XYZ file of C-alpha atoms in Angstrom:
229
model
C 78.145 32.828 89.748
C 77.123 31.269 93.163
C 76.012 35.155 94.221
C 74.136 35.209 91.178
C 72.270 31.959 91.203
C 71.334 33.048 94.986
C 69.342 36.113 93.917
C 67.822 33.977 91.436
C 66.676 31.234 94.013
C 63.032 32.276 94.446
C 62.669 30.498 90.997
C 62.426 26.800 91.666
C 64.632 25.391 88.780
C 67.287 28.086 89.655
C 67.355 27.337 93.622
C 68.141 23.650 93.017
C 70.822 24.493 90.766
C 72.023 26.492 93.587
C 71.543 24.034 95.963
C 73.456 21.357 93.505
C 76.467 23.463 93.323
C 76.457 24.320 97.221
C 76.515 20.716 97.998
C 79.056 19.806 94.869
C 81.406 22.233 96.312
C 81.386 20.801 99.881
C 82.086 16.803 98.159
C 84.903 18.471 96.302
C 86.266 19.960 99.829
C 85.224 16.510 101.680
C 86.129 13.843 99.440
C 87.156 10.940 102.176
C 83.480 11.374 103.850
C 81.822 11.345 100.411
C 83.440 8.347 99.392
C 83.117 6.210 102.776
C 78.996 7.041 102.275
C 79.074 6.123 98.224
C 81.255 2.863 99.628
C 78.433 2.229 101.790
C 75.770 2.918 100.173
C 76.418 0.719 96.883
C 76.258 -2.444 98.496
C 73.361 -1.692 100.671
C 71.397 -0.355 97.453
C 72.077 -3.225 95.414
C 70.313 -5.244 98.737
C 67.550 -3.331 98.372
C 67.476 -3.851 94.476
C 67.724 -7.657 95.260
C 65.259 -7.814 97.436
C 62.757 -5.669 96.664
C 62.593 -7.122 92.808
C 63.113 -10.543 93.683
C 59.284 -11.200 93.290
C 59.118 -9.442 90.218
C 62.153 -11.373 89.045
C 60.065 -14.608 89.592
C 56.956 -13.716 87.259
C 59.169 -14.465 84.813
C 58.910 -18.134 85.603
C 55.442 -17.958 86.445
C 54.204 -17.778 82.408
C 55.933 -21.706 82.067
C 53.214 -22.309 84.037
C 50.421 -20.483 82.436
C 48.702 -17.153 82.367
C 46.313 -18.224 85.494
C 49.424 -18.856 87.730
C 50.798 -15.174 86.177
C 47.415 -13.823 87.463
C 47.756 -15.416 90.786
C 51.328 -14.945 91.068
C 50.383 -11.169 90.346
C 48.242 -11.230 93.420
C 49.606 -13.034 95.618
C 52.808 -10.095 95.215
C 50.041 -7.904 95.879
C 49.497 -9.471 99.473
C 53.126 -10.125 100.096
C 54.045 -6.645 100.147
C 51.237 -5.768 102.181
C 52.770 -8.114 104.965
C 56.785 -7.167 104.228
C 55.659 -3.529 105.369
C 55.084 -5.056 109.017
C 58.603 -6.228 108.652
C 60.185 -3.498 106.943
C 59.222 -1.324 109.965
C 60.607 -3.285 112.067
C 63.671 -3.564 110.315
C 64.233 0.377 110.072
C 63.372 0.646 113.584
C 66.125 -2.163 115.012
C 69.240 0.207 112.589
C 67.796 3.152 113.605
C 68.008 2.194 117.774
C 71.162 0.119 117.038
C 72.874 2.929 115.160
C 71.703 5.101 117.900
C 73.963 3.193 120.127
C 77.034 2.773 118.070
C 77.054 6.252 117.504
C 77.360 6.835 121.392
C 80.299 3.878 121.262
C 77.674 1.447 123.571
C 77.830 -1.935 121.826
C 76.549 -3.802 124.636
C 72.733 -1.638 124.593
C 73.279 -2.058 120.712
C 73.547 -5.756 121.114
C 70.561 -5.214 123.809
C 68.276 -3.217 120.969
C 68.922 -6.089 118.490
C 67.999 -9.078 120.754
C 64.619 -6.865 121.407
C 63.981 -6.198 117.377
C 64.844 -9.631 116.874
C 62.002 -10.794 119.300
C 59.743 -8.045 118.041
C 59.999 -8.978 114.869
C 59.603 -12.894 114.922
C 56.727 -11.913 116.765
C 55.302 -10.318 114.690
C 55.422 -12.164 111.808
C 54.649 -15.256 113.578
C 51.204 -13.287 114.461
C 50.983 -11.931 110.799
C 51.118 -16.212 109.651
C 48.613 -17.068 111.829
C 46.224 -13.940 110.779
C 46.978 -15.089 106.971
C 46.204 -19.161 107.969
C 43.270 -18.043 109.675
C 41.874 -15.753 107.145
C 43.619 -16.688 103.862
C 40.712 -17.904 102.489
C 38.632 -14.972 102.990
C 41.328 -12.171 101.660
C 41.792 -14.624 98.828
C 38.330 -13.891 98.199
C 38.192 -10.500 98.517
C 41.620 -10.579 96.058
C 39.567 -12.309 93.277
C 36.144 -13.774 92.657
C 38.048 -16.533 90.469
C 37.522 -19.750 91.477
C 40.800 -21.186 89.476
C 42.495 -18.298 90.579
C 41.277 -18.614 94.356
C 42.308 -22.392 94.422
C 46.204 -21.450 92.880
C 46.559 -18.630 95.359
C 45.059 -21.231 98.883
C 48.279 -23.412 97.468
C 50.764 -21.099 97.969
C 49.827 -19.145 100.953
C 50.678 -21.891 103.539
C 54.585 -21.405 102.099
C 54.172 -17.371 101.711
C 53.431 -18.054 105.749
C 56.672 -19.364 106.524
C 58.719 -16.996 103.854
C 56.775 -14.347 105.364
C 58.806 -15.378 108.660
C 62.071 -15.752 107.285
C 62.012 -13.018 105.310
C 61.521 -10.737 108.395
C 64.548 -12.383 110.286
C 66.565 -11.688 107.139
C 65.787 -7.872 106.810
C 66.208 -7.668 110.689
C 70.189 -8.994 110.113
C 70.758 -7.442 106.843
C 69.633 -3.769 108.676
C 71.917 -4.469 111.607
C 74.812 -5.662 109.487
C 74.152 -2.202 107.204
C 74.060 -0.279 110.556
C 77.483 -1.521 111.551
C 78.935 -0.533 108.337
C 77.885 2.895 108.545
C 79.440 3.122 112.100
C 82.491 1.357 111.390
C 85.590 0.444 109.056
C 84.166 -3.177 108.817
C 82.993 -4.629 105.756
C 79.499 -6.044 107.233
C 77.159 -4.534 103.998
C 78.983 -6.506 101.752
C 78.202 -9.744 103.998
C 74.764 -8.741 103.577
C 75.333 -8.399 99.375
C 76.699 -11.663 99.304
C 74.115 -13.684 101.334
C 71.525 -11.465 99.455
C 73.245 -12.108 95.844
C 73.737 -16.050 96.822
C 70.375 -16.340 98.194
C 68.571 -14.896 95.704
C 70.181 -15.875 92.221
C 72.132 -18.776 93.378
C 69.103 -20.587 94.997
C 65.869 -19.129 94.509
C 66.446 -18.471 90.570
C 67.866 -22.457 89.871
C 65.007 -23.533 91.991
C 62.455 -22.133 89.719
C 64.414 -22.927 86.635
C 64.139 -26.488 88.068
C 60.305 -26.305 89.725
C 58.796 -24.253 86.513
C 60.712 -24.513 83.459
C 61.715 -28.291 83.811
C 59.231 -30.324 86.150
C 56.275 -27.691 85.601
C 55.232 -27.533 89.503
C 52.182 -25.485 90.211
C 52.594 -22.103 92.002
C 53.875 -24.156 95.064
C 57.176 -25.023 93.327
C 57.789 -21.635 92.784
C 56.986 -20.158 96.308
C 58.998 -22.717 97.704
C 62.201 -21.509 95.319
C 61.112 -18.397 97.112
C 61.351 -19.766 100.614
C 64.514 -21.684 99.992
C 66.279 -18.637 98.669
């Protein structure tokens, strides 16, 4: 059958059916390595889930307050991601040199490569705040040519500045615990789940149940849940 599908592969559908079974047959043949990277890779995809849908998650909260603040909640996400990118990169960058290192059994120039992605990336987003208190108001503008909606979104960006900051030295530590899962037998990704998990539907989720649904705070209550989780 695998002979057959081969002579078959110059059709598209048929080569990744070939290509499905050739790698199927080498999990079958490998099963510790293929479950050590599905036991890694759970808890470091539900991260990502948690954190890359925690603003989404929060829109739901945002219609207590109104349909403006959904609008401006909307687009303030809009700029938000725009910044995490910076961070993100930086991030991928301090796993990819720390991993390097681990994988040559060097812990000390791992340790080394953190300290410098560390400072990178505060840096970084320390610069990234000051560009967005400098210029909010003008990329608020160029966002919307609302006046309500420009006045909701100047509330919130003085907290987005300092979540913008924290956020970065979170996704720093949650890469380099996730690196020294997949070079180890420690349990390190599911640190990173839990502070993820607690962070994010512990604190930030009660928070806005409290700020929006209960004492009906503008858009700052809710970036602030952000912040705090």
């Amino acid at each position: 059958t695998s002979h057959f599908l081969h002579l078959l592969s110059p059709f598209p559908f048929i080569s990744l059916i070939h290509d499905y079974l050739h790698w199927f047959a080498l999990i079958m043949k490998n099963w510790s390595i293929a479950n050590e990277i599905l036991l890694t890779a759970t808890p470091l995809g539900v991260v990502y889930f948690l954190t890359y849908g925690q603003w989404e998650a929060l829109v739901f909260f945002a219609q207590f307050l109104g349909t403006g603040e959904v609008v401006a909640w909307t687009l303030l996400g809009y700029l938000w991601y725009l910044m995490k990118y910076f961070s993100d990169g930086i991030a991928d960058a301090a796993e990819l040199r720390c991993g390097h290192w681990l994988l040559y059994n060097s812990p000390g120039m791992a340790q080394l490569a953190y300290q410098k992605s560390y400072f990178i990336g505060l840096s970084m987003s320390l610069m990234l705040t000051s560009t967005l208190f400098m210029a909010g108001k003008e990329i608020v503008e160029w966002m919307t040519k609302d006046i309500v909606l420009q006045s909701m979104m100047m509330e919130a960006i003085p907290l987005m500045g300092l979540g913008m900051v924290l956020q970065t030295i979170g996704l720093i530590c949650s890469s380099i615990l996730g690196v020294q899962q997949k070079h180890g037998k420690n349990k390190r990704a599911a640190v990173a789940l839990t502070t993820q998990l607690v962070g994010t539907w512990c604190v930030s989720i009660i928070l806005s149940t409290i700020f929006c649904v209960i004492l009906r705070i503008n858009l700052q209550g809710l970036m602030s849940a952000l912040v705090f989780g």
